[in-house]
N, CA and C of each residue as an Amber inpcrd file, in Angstrom:
protein
   459
 122.2130000  35.0030000  66.8570000 121.5790000  34.2210000  66.1460000
 122.7700000  33.0690000  65.8970000 123.8510000  33.4510000  65.4480000
 125.2810000  32.6030000  65.3510000 125.2440000  31.5080000  66.1140000
 125.0300000  31.8010000  67.4380000 125.2890000  30.6850000  68.6320000
 124.0010000  29.7110000  68.1920000 122.7340000  30.1820000  68.2490000
 121.7630000  28.8790000  67.7890000 122.0320000  28.2950000  66.5450000
 122.2620000  29.2100000  65.6540000 122.9290000  28.2290000  64.3890000
 123.7720000  27.2310000  64.7240000 124.8180000  27.3730000  65.3080000
 126.1090000  26.4220000  65.7210000 125.4800000  25.5130000  66.7520000
 124.4810000  25.6770000  67.7160000 123.7470000  24.6910000  68.3290000
 123.0110000  23.8330000  67.6290000 122.4700000  24.1500000  66.7580000
 121.6920000  23.2360000  65.5870000 122.3670000  22.3240000  64.9050000
 123.5540000  22.9830000  64.4660000 124.3490000  21.8160000  63.9970000
 124.8900000  21.0980000  64.7580000 125.4430000  21.2910000  65.6680000
 126.2920000  20.6620000  66.7720000 125.4970000  19.5420000  67.4810000
 124.2230000  19.8990000  68.0110000 123.3270000  19.0440000  68.7360000
 121.9060000  19.4850000  68.1050000 121.6420000  18.7310000  66.7720000
 120.2900000  18.9170000  66.6220000 119.1200000  18.6720000  67.1550000
 119.1410000  17.9040000  68.0300000 118.2660000  17.0630000  69.0420000
 118.0310000  18.5510000  70.1090000 118.7430000  19.1310000  70.5220000
 118.7850000  20.0720000  71.5610000 117.2710000  21.3430000  71.2980000
 116.6490000  21.3270000  72.3590000 115.6300000  22.2850000  72.3760000
 116.2480000  23.5780000  72.6230000 115.8480000  24.6680000  71.9750000
 116.3790000  25.7440000  71.8540000 114.9150000  26.9030000  72.1270000
 115.6160000  27.4550000  73.2370000 114.3800000  28.3480000  74.0190000
 114.7230000  29.8400000  73.2510000 114.0800000  30.7560000  73.1670000
 114.5010000  32.1620000  72.6840000 113.8840000  32.9780000  73.8590000
 114.9370000  33.7160000  74.6460000 114.5670000  34.5480000  75.7620000
 113.8520000  35.5580000  75.1880000 113.2380000  36.2200000  76.4840000
 112.6430000  37.7120000  76.2630000 113.5380000  38.5910000  75.7730000
 114.7950000  38.4930000  75.9410000 115.8750000  39.3830000  75.4250000
 115.9970000  39.5260000  74.2560000 115.4840000  38.4340000  73.3550000
 115.4700000  38.5540000  71.8840000 114.2190000  39.3170000  71.3370000
 113.4330000  39.7450000  72.1880000 112.6160000  40.8590000  71.6900000
 111.4400000  40.3700000  70.8050000 111.2970000  39.6280000  70.8580000
 109.7710000  38.9960000  70.1070000 108.6150000  39.9780000  70.1890000
 108.3480000  40.7070000  69.3080000 107.2260000  41.4090000  69.5420000
 106.1240000  41.0460000  68.4120000 106.2750000  40.4110000  67.4730000
 105.6220000  40.0820000  66.5460000 105.3590000  39.1870000  65.8680000
 104.4730000  38.5560000  64.9780000 104.4350000  37.5180000  64.0470000
 106.0820000  37.0570000  63.5240000 106.2990000  38.2440000  62.8470000
 107.4150000  37.8180000  61.8140000 108.5580000  37.6160000  62.6690000
 108.9130000  37.9470000  63.9210000 109.8160000  37.5390000  64.7750000
 109.6410000  35.9860000  65.3450000 108.7150000  35.8050000  65.6690000
 108.1340000  34.5730000  66.2910000 108.5310000  33.4440000  64.9680000
 107.7590000  34.0720000  63.6700000 108.0820000  32.6750000  62.6800000
 109.5460000  32.7440000  62.2360000 110.2330000  33.7540000  62.1880000
 111.9980000  33.5150000  62.1250000 112.6250000  32.7150000  62.9550000
 112.1610000  32.7460000  64.5520000 112.8320000  32.0110000  65.1910000
 112.3020000  30.7330000  65.1130000 111.0350000  30.3390000  64.9510000
 110.6520000  28.9940000  64.8040000 111.3880000  28.1530000  63.3450000
 111.4030000  29.2830000  62.3970000 112.1440000  28.4940000  61.1210000
 113.6800000  28.1150000  61.4990000 113.9850000  29.1500000  62.4070000
 115.7480000  28.5660000  62.6640000 115.7080000  27.5820000  63.8190000
 114.3680000  26.9660000  64.0480000 114.6310000  25.6640000  65.0700000
 114.3090000  26.0050000  66.6100000 113.9370000  27.1080000  66.8470000
 113.5760000  27.1030000  68.4890000 112.2760000  26.3660000  68.5210000
 112.1440000  25.9420000  69.7810000 111.0000000  25.0350000  70.0680000
 110.1810000  26.0250000  70.9610000 110.7070000  26.7100000  71.8900000
 110.0870000  27.5700000  72.5860000 110.4180000  28.9350000  72.6290000
 109.3210000  29.9900000  72.7090000 109.6720000  31.4510000  72.6770000
 109.1900000  32.0250000  73.6900000 109.8570000  32.8620000  74.4370000
 109.3460000  33.7990000  75.5470000 108.9780000  34.9720000  74.8920000
 107.8160000  35.4010000  74.9590000 107.5620000  36.5410000  74.1620000
 107.5850000  37.7090000  75.0880000 107.9740000  38.9790000  74.5110000
 108.2080000  40.3890000  75.0180000 107.0450000  40.4870000  76.0730000
 107.6180000  41.4240000  76.9920000 106.4080000  41.5680000  78.4170000
 105.3440000  42.4820000  77.9450000 105.7790000  43.3320000  76.7470000
 104.5290000  44.5930000  76.4770000 103.8200000  44.0470000  75.5150000
 103.6290000  42.6410000  75.2470000 102.5010000  42.6630000  74.2980000
 101.2010000  42.5990000  74.8010000 100.3680000  42.7730000  74.2120000
  98.6790000  42.7950000  74.4640000  98.1990000  41.0820000  74.3450000
  97.0210000  41.0330000  74.8710000  96.3150000  39.6730000  74.5720000
  96.0680000  39.2810000  73.3940000  95.8920000  40.5730000  72.7420000
  95.2260000  40.3540000  71.0670000  96.7730000  39.8480000  70.4330000
  97.8770000  40.5740000  70.7280000  99.2450000  40.6860000  69.9690000
  99.8200000  39.0600000  70.1550000  99.5860000  38.7380000  71.5170000
  99.9040000  37.0620000  71.6250000  99.2960000  36.1710000  70.8490000
  97.8260000  36.3090000  70.9610000  96.8240000  35.6560000  70.0340000
  97.4600000  35.4540000  68.6020000  97.6790000  36.4960000  67.7960000
  97.9390000  36.5480000  66.6550000  99.2690000  35.6340000  66.3510000
 100.0880000  35.8110000  67.6080000 101.4710000  35.0600000  67.1790000
 101.2250000  33.5500000  67.5940000 100.1740000  33.4060000  68.3490000
  99.8440000  32.0450000  68.7490000  99.2530000  31.4260000  67.6540000
  98.4600000  32.1420000  66.8440000  97.8320000  31.4330000  65.5840000
  98.6240000  31.1890000  64.4030000  99.6400000  31.8640000  64.6460000
 100.5730000  32.0760000  62.8480000 101.7350000  30.6840000  63.3170000
 101.9610000  30.3340000  64.4300000 103.2880000  29.6320000  64.8500000
 102.7000000  28.3740000  65.5030000 103.7930000  27.2980000  65.7260000
 103.7100000  25.9720000  66.1660000 104.5660000  25.7720000  67.4860000
 105.5690000  26.5170000  67.4000000 106.3780000  26.6360000  68.5110000
 105.7720000  26.9910000  69.7660000 106.0900000  26.2580000  71.0370000
 105.5770000  26.6070000  72.2210000 105.7630000  28.2450000  72.7490000
 104.7110000  28.7290000  73.2920000 104.9870000  30.0890000  73.6100000
 104.7940000  30.4760000  75.2660000 106.0880000  31.2410000  75.7430000
 105.8580000  31.2760000  77.3210000 105.6560000  32.8210000  77.3300000
 104.7390000  33.1250000  78.2580000 104.8560000  34.7630000  78.5990000
 105.0700000  34.9740000  80.2500000 105.3060000  36.0680000  80.5670000
 105.5320000  36.6610000  81.8400000 104.3500000  36.9630000  82.2650000
 104.0630000  36.2410000  83.8020000 102.4520000  36.4890000  84.3490000
 103.0470000  37.7890000  85.2700000 104.0580000  37.7960000  85.9970000
 104.5510000  38.5880000  86.8120000 105.7880000  38.8050000  87.0100000
 106.0610000  40.1790000  87.0510000 107.4910000  40.5570000  87.1310000
 107.6050000  42.0000000  86.7510000 109.0590000  42.5690000  86.6400000
 109.2270000  43.9330000  86.0970000 108.3470000  44.2980000  84.5870000
 107.7760000  45.3200000  84.5570000 107.2940000  45.7910000  82.8650000
 108.4310000  46.6080000  82.8590000 109.1320000  46.3880000  81.6990000
 110.3940000  47.2510000  81.2730000 109.8520000  48.3860000  80.7230000
 110.5830000  49.4180000  81.0030000 109.9810000  50.7900000  80.4900000
 110.4450000  51.1780000  79.0160000 111.3420000  50.3320000  78.9160000
 111.7020000  50.1640000  77.0780000 110.8940000  49.2580000  76.7830000
 111.4960000  48.5390000  75.5250000 111.0680000  47.3950000  75.2090000
 111.9350000  46.4160000  75.2690000 111.2740000  45.0630000  75.7700000
 112.1190000  43.9040000  76.0460000 113.4240000  43.5220000  75.1390000
 114.5760000  43.8220000  75.6290000 115.7030000  43.4430000  74.7150000
 116.2130000  44.6630000  73.9410000 115.6490000  45.7220000  74.3000000
 116.1180000  47.1970000  73.7900000 116.6170000  48.2420000  74.8880000
 116.8400000  47.7780000  76.2840000 117.1070000  48.8300000  77.0920000
 118.8480000  48.7560000  77.2200000 119.0250000  50.1070000  77.2100000
 120.8100000  50.1980000  77.3770000 120.9580000  51.0320000  78.8210000
 119.7440000  51.3200000  79.6580000 120.0150000  52.0730000  80.8710000
 120.8330000  51.2450000  82.0540000 120.6290000  50.2310000  82.0720000
 121.2220000  49.2550000  83.0810000 123.0410000  49.1420000  82.4930000
 123.1750000  49.0970000  81.4050000 124.5420000  48.9090000  80.7620000
 125.2650000  50.4200000  81.1980000 124.4650000  51.3970000  80.9570000
 125.1540000  52.8310000  81.0430000 125.4150000  53.2300000  82.2510000
 124.5010000  52.6840000  83.4290000 124.6140000  53.2050000  84.7110000
 125.5300000  52.3350000  85.5210000 125.2010000  51.1380000  85.3330000
 126.0900000  49.9870000  85.9710000 127.0340000  48.9030000  85.3770000
 126.8950000  49.1650000  83.9900000 128.0050000  48.2260000  82.9980000
 127.1990000  47.1780000  83.2040000 126.2120000  46.6620000  83.7840000
 125.5820000  45.5450000  83.5480000 124.4240000  45.4930000  82.3120000
 124.5330000  44.5620000  81.2670000 123.3360000  45.0170000  80.2160000
 122.3070000  44.1020000  80.5320000 121.2140000  44.8640000  80.5540000
 119.6990000  43.9550000  80.7420000 119.4700000  43.4300000  79.6580000
 120.1190000  43.7680000  78.4850000 119.8140000  42.5000000  77.2610000
 120.3700000  41.1780000  77.0530000 121.4010000  41.1310000  78.2400000
 121.9380000  40.0750000  78.5820000 121.5970000  39.3370000  79.7990000
 120.6600000  39.3980000  80.2670000 120.3150000  38.8420000  81.3720000
 121.0230000  39.6080000  82.6350000 121.4100000  40.6360000  82.6580000
 122.0040000  41.0960000  83.9490000 121.3940000  42.6350000  84.3580000
 120.1250000  42.9300000  83.9210000 119.4650000  44.1920000  84.2660000
 119.6750000  44.3870000  85.8290000 120.1320000  45.7530000  86.1380000
 120.4420000  46.0210000  87.6240000 119.4170000  47.1020000  87.7600000
 118.2160000  46.9250000  86.9560000 116.8630000  47.5660000  87.0950000
 116.8040000  48.9130000  87.9410000 117.7520000  50.0620000  87.1110000
 117.8990000  51.3350000  87.3200000 116.8740000  52.0010000  87.3190000
 115.6980000  51.4570000  86.2960000 114.6090000  52.2270000  85.9920000
 113.6900000  52.1820000  87.4150000 113.9420000  51.3690000  88.1710000
 113.2180000  51.4360000  89.4940000 113.5490000  52.2240000  90.5480000
 115.0120000  53.0560000  90.2570000 115.2570000  53.8470000  91.2100000
 114.4560000  55.0810000  91.2340000 114.4460000  55.9030000  92.5210000
 113.7580000  57.1590000  92.4870000 114.4940000  58.0000000  91.9240000
 114.3980000  58.6390000  90.6550000 114.9050000  59.9400000  90.0310000
 114.2680000  60.9770000  90.6910000 115.2650000  62.2380000  90.4240000
 114.9890000  63.5840000  90.4840000 115.0580000  64.2650000  89.5570000
 113.8600000  65.2600000  89.2250000 113.7990000  65.9000000  88.1650000
 114.4640000  67.4590000  88.3850000 114.7050000  68.0970000  87.5130000
 114.9960000  69.6350000  87.6380000 114.4510000  70.4270000  88.6650000
 112.9820000  70.0040000  88.9540000 112.1060000  70.8340000  89.7840000
 112.0530000  70.0280000  91.3270000 113.2400000  69.1230000  91.3430000
 113.1850000  68.3910000  92.8600000 112.1390000  67.4030000  93.1050000
 111.2160000  66.9610000  92.0120000 110.3510000  65.9770000  92.2750000
 111.0060000  64.5310000  91.6850000 110.4710000  63.9870000  92.7660000
 110.9570000  62.1570000  92.4960000 110.0390000  61.2950000  91.9700000
 110.6260000  60.5570000  91.0850000 109.8090000  59.9290000  90.2900000
 110.5720000  58.5500000  89.8850000 109.8370000  57.4850000  89.5040000
 110.2110000  55.9360000  88.9630000 110.0980000  56.3070000  87.3920000
 110.7480000  55.7210000  86.7870000 110.8040000  55.4210000  85.4190000
 110.1480000  54.3190000  84.9490000 110.0620000  53.1410000  85.6250000
 109.0940000  52.0320000  85.7450000 108.2430000  51.8690000  86.8520000
 107.1890000  50.9660000  86.4690000 106.3140000  50.6820000  87.2850000
 107.0250000  49.5340000  88.2710000 106.5090000  49.3680000  89.2840000
 107.3350000  48.3800000  90.1090000 106.7570000  47.0810000  89.5340000
 105.8000000  46.3310000  89.2690000 105.3950000  45.1600000  88.7310000
 104.3460000  45.1600000  87.5870000 104.4750000  44.3030000  86.8530000
 103.2150000  43.9870000  85.8910000 102.6030000  42.5380000  86.4490000
 101.3980000  42.3840000  85.9130000 100.7480000  41.0180000  86.7620000
  99.7190000  40.8160000  85.7520000  99.8550000  39.5360000  85.1800000
  98.9290000  38.9080000  84.3620000  98.0740000  37.8140000  85.2020000
  98.3010000  37.8960000  86.4190000  98.0310000  36.5710000  87.4210000
  96.3250000  36.7780000  87.0400000  95.3960000  37.8190000  86.9940000
  94.1710000  37.3560000  86.8330000  93.6860000  37.2050000  85.3370000
  94.5240000  37.2940000  84.4990000  94.2240000  36.7040000  83.5260000
  94.8720000  35.6380000  82.8450000  95.0370000  34.3390000  83.8780000
  95.9120000  33.1590000  83.2070000  95.0440000  32.5440000  82.4280000
  93.3490000  32.6060000  82.9090000  92.3530000  31.6580000  82.1430000
  92.3750000  31.9130000  80.4910000  92.4890000  33.6110000  80.5100000
  92.6310000  34.0120000  79.0520000  93.9880000  34.1310000  78.3920000
  95.0570000  33.5590000  78.7880000  96.1290000  33.4340000  78.4040000
  95.9430000  31.7690000  78.0980000  95.2320000  31.0250000  78.7630000
  95.4300000  29.4330000  78.4940000  94.1190000  29.3640000  77.3740000
  93.1850000  29.8710000  77.2980000  92.4010000  30.1030000  76.0210000
  93.1780000  30.4880000  74.8220000  93.7970000  31.5310000  74.5630000
  94.6900000  31.5410000  73.4270000  95.8270000  30.7280000  73.0540000
  95.9650000  29.7560000  74.1130000  97.2400000  28.8700000  73.8590000
  98.4410000  28.9500000  74.3450000  98.4670000  29.8150000  75.2450000
 100.0440000  30.0190000  75.7770000 100.3190000  28.7580000  76.7150000
 101.7330000  28.2510000  76.4080000 102.1090000  27.1040000  76.8020000
 102.5710000  27.4050000  78.3980000 103.5460000  28.1700000  78.5570000
 103.9120000  28.4160000  79.7040000 103.6540000  29.5530000  80.5010000
 103.7070000  29.5420000  81.5820000 103.7020000  31.1220000  82.2040000
 105.2170000  31.2750000  83.2360000 105.9570000  32.3000000  82.8630000
 106.7860000  32.8070000  83.6930000 106.7330000  33.7670000  84.8300000
 107.3720000  33.5040000  86.0440000 107.4300000  34.6170000  86.9760000
 108.9510000  35.1900000  87.1960000 109.0830000  36.3280000  86.9090000
 110.4570000  36.8260000  87.0820000 110.8110000  36.6700000  88.8210000
 112.3100000  35.7680000  88.6550000 112.5590000  35.3870000  90.1870000
 113.9730000  36.1940000  90.4090000 114.8010000  36.8170000  89.1320000
 115.8340000  37.3700000  89.2300000 116.0810000  38.6890000  90.2930000
 117.1120000  38.6030000  91.2690000 117.3720000  39.6190000  91.9040000
 115.8360000  39.7090000  93.2420000 115.0840000  38.6550000  93.2900000
 114.0410000  38.3960000  94.3180000 114.5200000  37.6140000  95.2270000
 113.9740000  37.7330000  96.5170000 113.8940000  36.7140000  97.6270000
 113.1340000  35.5600000  97.3390000 113.3820000  34.7500000  97.7480000
 112.6290000  33.1160000  97.7170000 111.3500000  33.3250000  98.2360000
 111.0000000  34.4080000  99.2850000 109.6060000  34.6450000  99.6180000
 108.6000000  35.1490000  98.6950000 109.4570000  36.1310000  97.8000000
 108.8640000  37.0410000  96.7720000 107.9850000  35.8680000  96.1610000
 109.0610000  35.0800000  95.4880000 108.7040000  33.9540000  94.1860000
 107.4680000  33.0160000  94.9890000 107.9720000  32.5540000  96.1220000
 106.6240000  31.7750000  96.7410000 105.6120000  32.4450000  96.9140000
 105.5370000  33.5360000  97.1240000 103.8240000  34.4340000  97.2820000
 103.3630000  34.4110000  95.9220000 104.0820000  34.8360000  94.7950000
 103.6340000  35.0220000  93.6990000 103.0970000  33.7060000  92.8210000
 104.0400000  32.7030000  93.1230000 103.4210000  31.4030000  92.6000000
 102.1040000  30.9600000  93.4990000 102.3450000  31.0920000  94.9190000
 101.0550000  30.7950000  95.3590000  99.9350000  31.3390000  94.8650000
  99.9920000  32.7660000  94.2770000  99.0200000  33.2810000  93.8790000
  98.2860000  32.5480000  92.6660000
């Protein structure tokens, strides 16, 4: 928040975009960022269509949502697993995606903590109807062919 404040002071015409790591999950969070001068807010991945619609109706800033990518097992912007396992903070854009590894419980059963991918691709029209301005496809740690395939869809 301090960096955003300094950016507004130093370059008042600079467009500030709030990352999904800022954990905007509700109207209050979106309003706060809009009041701070953010022109675009990337909403948390865990929101329902109705929650996105409520935020859209409450603010004027541009809204961006993920339409394809990892669906965090925690809440966007609040995961410490990557930092604890690999000293890479997911909250700072360096997620090592440890939740996607196969884990073994005390009975020897393997499981993943996170689903492989979430997809809103079939719901893009719904997102457009509620006024979402931009769609985001996760490309970090992905091959170019992955991003190309999802973009083509």
